């Protein structure tokens, strides 16, 4: 029983640490006219962490604290890399 409690406490601490290592990034993917792009792919560069946009082009994604950019792709358009370390996007 004591081992189970210690294991549970350890897992709780690891999970808390892991959660603290990420942040939520949200936004909207649009075309040149400002129309939302449904089902665009938004992926953290260099990982397999990603999501797709909603019908209005919006998304929300938990990204690791060390992530520096997102890659947005959409059928028929060139991939776009978005820098997460600057606020001019």
PDB file of C-alpha atoms in Angstrom:
ATOM      1  CA  UNK A   1       0.000   0.000   0.000  1.00  0.00           C
ATOM      2  CA  UNK A   2       2.816   2.392   0.843  1.00  0.00           C
ATOM      3  CA  UNK A   3       4.480   1.753  -2.540  1.00  0.00           C
ATOM      4  CA  UNK A   4       1.208   2.516  -4.310  1.00  0.00           C
ATOM      5  CA  UNK A   5       0.845   5.822  -2.475  1.00  0.00           C
ATOM      6  CA  UNK A   6       4.446   6.798  -3.248  1.00  0.00           C
ATOM      7  CA  UNK A   7       4.019   5.815  -6.899  1.00  0.00           C
ATOM      8  CA  UNK A   8       0.808   7.850  -7.139  1.00  0.00           C
ATOM      9  CA  UNK A   9       2.472  10.861  -5.555  1.00  0.00           C
ATOM     10  CA  UNK A  10       5.425  10.536  -7.935  1.00  0.00           C
ATOM     11  CA  UNK A  11       3.140  10.362 -10.973  1.00  0.00           C
ATOM     12  CA  UNK A  12       1.205  13.389  -9.736  1.00  0.00           C
ATOM     13  CA  UNK A  13       4.423  15.395  -9.404  1.00  0.00           C
ATOM     14  CA  UNK A  14       5.621  14.357 -12.867  1.00  0.00           C
ATOM     15  CA  UNK A  15       2.245  15.224 -14.403  1.00  0.00           C
ATOM     16  CA  UNK A  16       2.257  18.624 -12.699  1.00  0.00           C
ATOM     17  CA  UNK A  17       5.770  19.298 -13.955  1.00  0.00           C
ATOM     18  CA  UNK A  18       4.824  18.254 -17.487  1.00  0.00           C
ATOM     19  CA  UNK A  19       1.758  20.493 -17.520  1.00  0.00           C
ATOM     20  CA  UNK A  20       3.828  23.445 -16.339  1.00  0.00           C
ATOM     21  CA  UNK A  21       6.132  22.945 -19.313  1.00  0.00           C
ATOM     22  CA  UNK A  22       3.550  23.877 -21.913  1.00  0.00           C
ATOM     23  CA  UNK A  23       1.503  26.900 -22.920  1.00  0.00           C
ATOM     24  CA  UNK A  24      -1.629  27.337 -24.955  1.00  0.00           C
ATOM     25  CA  UNK A  25      -1.423  29.136 -28.272  1.00  0.00           C
ATOM     26  CA  UNK A  26      -4.591  30.078 -30.110  1.00  0.00           C
ATOM     27  CA  UNK A  27      -5.348  32.016 -33.226  1.00  0.00           C
ATOM     28  CA  UNK A  28      -7.077  32.090 -36.550  1.00  0.00           C
ATOM     29  CA  UNK A  29      -5.768  31.008 -39.951  1.00  0.00           C
ATOM     30  CA  UNK A  30      -7.005  33.224 -42.790  1.00  0.00           C
ATOM     31  CA  UNK A  31      -6.410  33.710 -46.493  1.00  0.00           C
ATOM     32  CA  UNK A  32      -5.257  36.984 -48.044  1.00  0.00           C
ATOM     33  CA  UNK A  33      -8.839  38.293 -47.963  1.00  0.00           C
ATOM     34  CA  UNK A  34      -9.292  37.549 -44.251  1.00  0.00           C
ATOM     35  CA  UNK A  35     -11.548  34.532 -44.746  1.00  0.00           C
ATOM     36  CA  UNK A  36     -11.037  31.732 -42.218  1.00  0.00           C
ATOM     37  CA  UNK A  37      -9.501  28.526 -43.596  1.00  0.00           C
ATOM     38  CA  UNK A  38     -11.236  25.391 -42.330  1.00  0.00           C
ATOM     39  CA  UNK A  39      -9.153  22.244 -41.779  1.00  0.00           C
ATOM     40  CA  UNK A  40      -5.775  23.959 -42.070  1.00  0.00           C
ATOM     41  CA  UNK A  41      -3.014  22.053 -40.288  1.00  0.00           C
ATOM     42  CA  UNK A  42      -1.173  23.783 -37.430  1.00  0.00           C
ATOM     43  CA  UNK A  43       1.879  21.872 -36.134  1.00  0.00           C
ATOM     44  CA  UNK A  44       4.630  22.722 -33.652  1.00  0.00           C
ATOM     45  CA  UNK A  45       7.784  22.759 -35.807  1.00  0.00           C
ATOM     46  CA  UNK A  46       9.957  19.687 -35.291  1.00  0.00           C
ATOM     47  CA  UNK A  47       7.280  17.707 -33.440  1.00  0.00           C
ATOM     48  CA  UNK A  48       4.138  15.724 -34.156  1.00  0.00           C
ATOM     49  CA  UNK A  49       2.074  18.011 -31.889  1.00  0.00           C
ATOM     50  CA  UNK A  50      -0.640  19.658 -33.922  1.00  0.00           C
ATOM     51  CA  UNK A  51      -4.262  20.330 -34.664  1.00  0.00           C
ATOM     52  CA  UNK A  52      -6.591  21.393 -37.453  1.00  0.00           C
ATOM     53  CA  UNK A  53      -8.612  24.574 -37.639  1.00  0.00           C
ATOM     54  CA  UNK A  54     -12.348  24.837 -37.083  1.00  0.00           C
ATOM     55  CA  UNK A  55     -14.763  25.897 -39.856  1.00  0.00           C
ATOM     56  CA  UNK A  56     -14.027  29.576 -39.119  1.00  0.00           C
ATOM     57  CA  UNK A  57     -10.238  29.011 -39.169  1.00  0.00           C
ATOM     58  CA  UNK A  58      -9.619  29.235 -35.429  1.00  0.00           C
ATOM     59  CA  UNK A  59      -7.427  26.858 -33.419  1.00  0.00           C
ATOM     60  CA  UNK A  60      -6.051  26.308 -29.930  1.00  0.00           C
ATOM     61  CA  UNK A  61      -2.972  24.212 -29.251  1.00  0.00           C
ATOM     62  CA  UNK A  62      -0.907  23.287 -26.179  1.00  0.00           C
ATOM     63  CA  UNK A  63       2.734  23.757 -27.165  1.00  0.00           C
ATOM     64  CA  UNK A  64       5.899  22.924 -25.230  1.00  0.00           C
ATOM     65  CA  UNK A  65       7.556  25.875 -23.497  1.00  0.00           C
ATOM     66  CA  UNK A  66      10.663  25.417 -25.676  1.00  0.00           C
ATOM     67  CA  UNK A  67       8.721  25.612 -28.953  1.00  0.00           C
ATOM     68  CA  UNK A  68       9.773  28.536 -31.129  1.00  0.00           C
ATOM     69  CA  UNK A  69       7.513  28.255 -34.173  1.00  0.00           C
ATOM     70  CA  UNK A  70       4.392  26.772 -35.713  1.00  0.00           C
ATOM     71  CA  UNK A  71       4.009  25.523 -39.267  1.00  0.00           C
ATOM     72  CA  UNK A  72       0.645  26.187 -40.891  1.00  0.00           C
ATOM     73  CA  UNK A  73      -0.266  24.280 -44.030  1.00  0.00           C
ATOM     74  CA  UNK A  74      -3.316  24.220 -46.249  1.00  0.00           C
ATOM     75  CA  UNK A  75      -4.034  22.383 -49.497  1.00  0.00           C
ATOM     76  CA  UNK A  76      -3.155  24.581 -52.461  1.00  0.00           C
ATOM     77  CA  UNK A  77      -1.177  27.127 -50.438  1.00  0.00           C
ATOM     78  CA  UNK A  78       2.497  27.286 -49.440  1.00  0.00           C
ATOM     79  CA  UNK A  79       3.378  26.350 -45.855  1.00  0.00           C
ATOM     80  CA  UNK A  80       3.779  29.308 -43.533  1.00  0.00           C
ATOM     81  CA  UNK A  81       6.078  29.315 -40.499  1.00  0.00           C
ATOM     82  CA  UNK A  82       4.927  31.461 -37.560  1.00  0.00           C
ATOM     83  CA  UNK A  83       7.533  32.576 -35.025  1.00  0.00           C
ATOM     84  CA  UNK A  84       6.310  32.228 -31.424  1.00  0.00           C
ATOM     85  CA  UNK A  85       9.087  34.317 -29.911  1.00  0.00           C
ATOM     86  CA  UNK A  86       7.980  37.639 -31.407  1.00  0.00           C
ATOM     87  CA  UNK A  87       4.672  39.411 -31.081  1.00  0.00           C
ATOM     88  CA  UNK A  88       4.447  40.937 -34.557  1.00  0.00           C
ATOM     89  CA  UNK A  89       2.483  38.047 -36.138  1.00  0.00           C
TER      90      UNK A  89
END
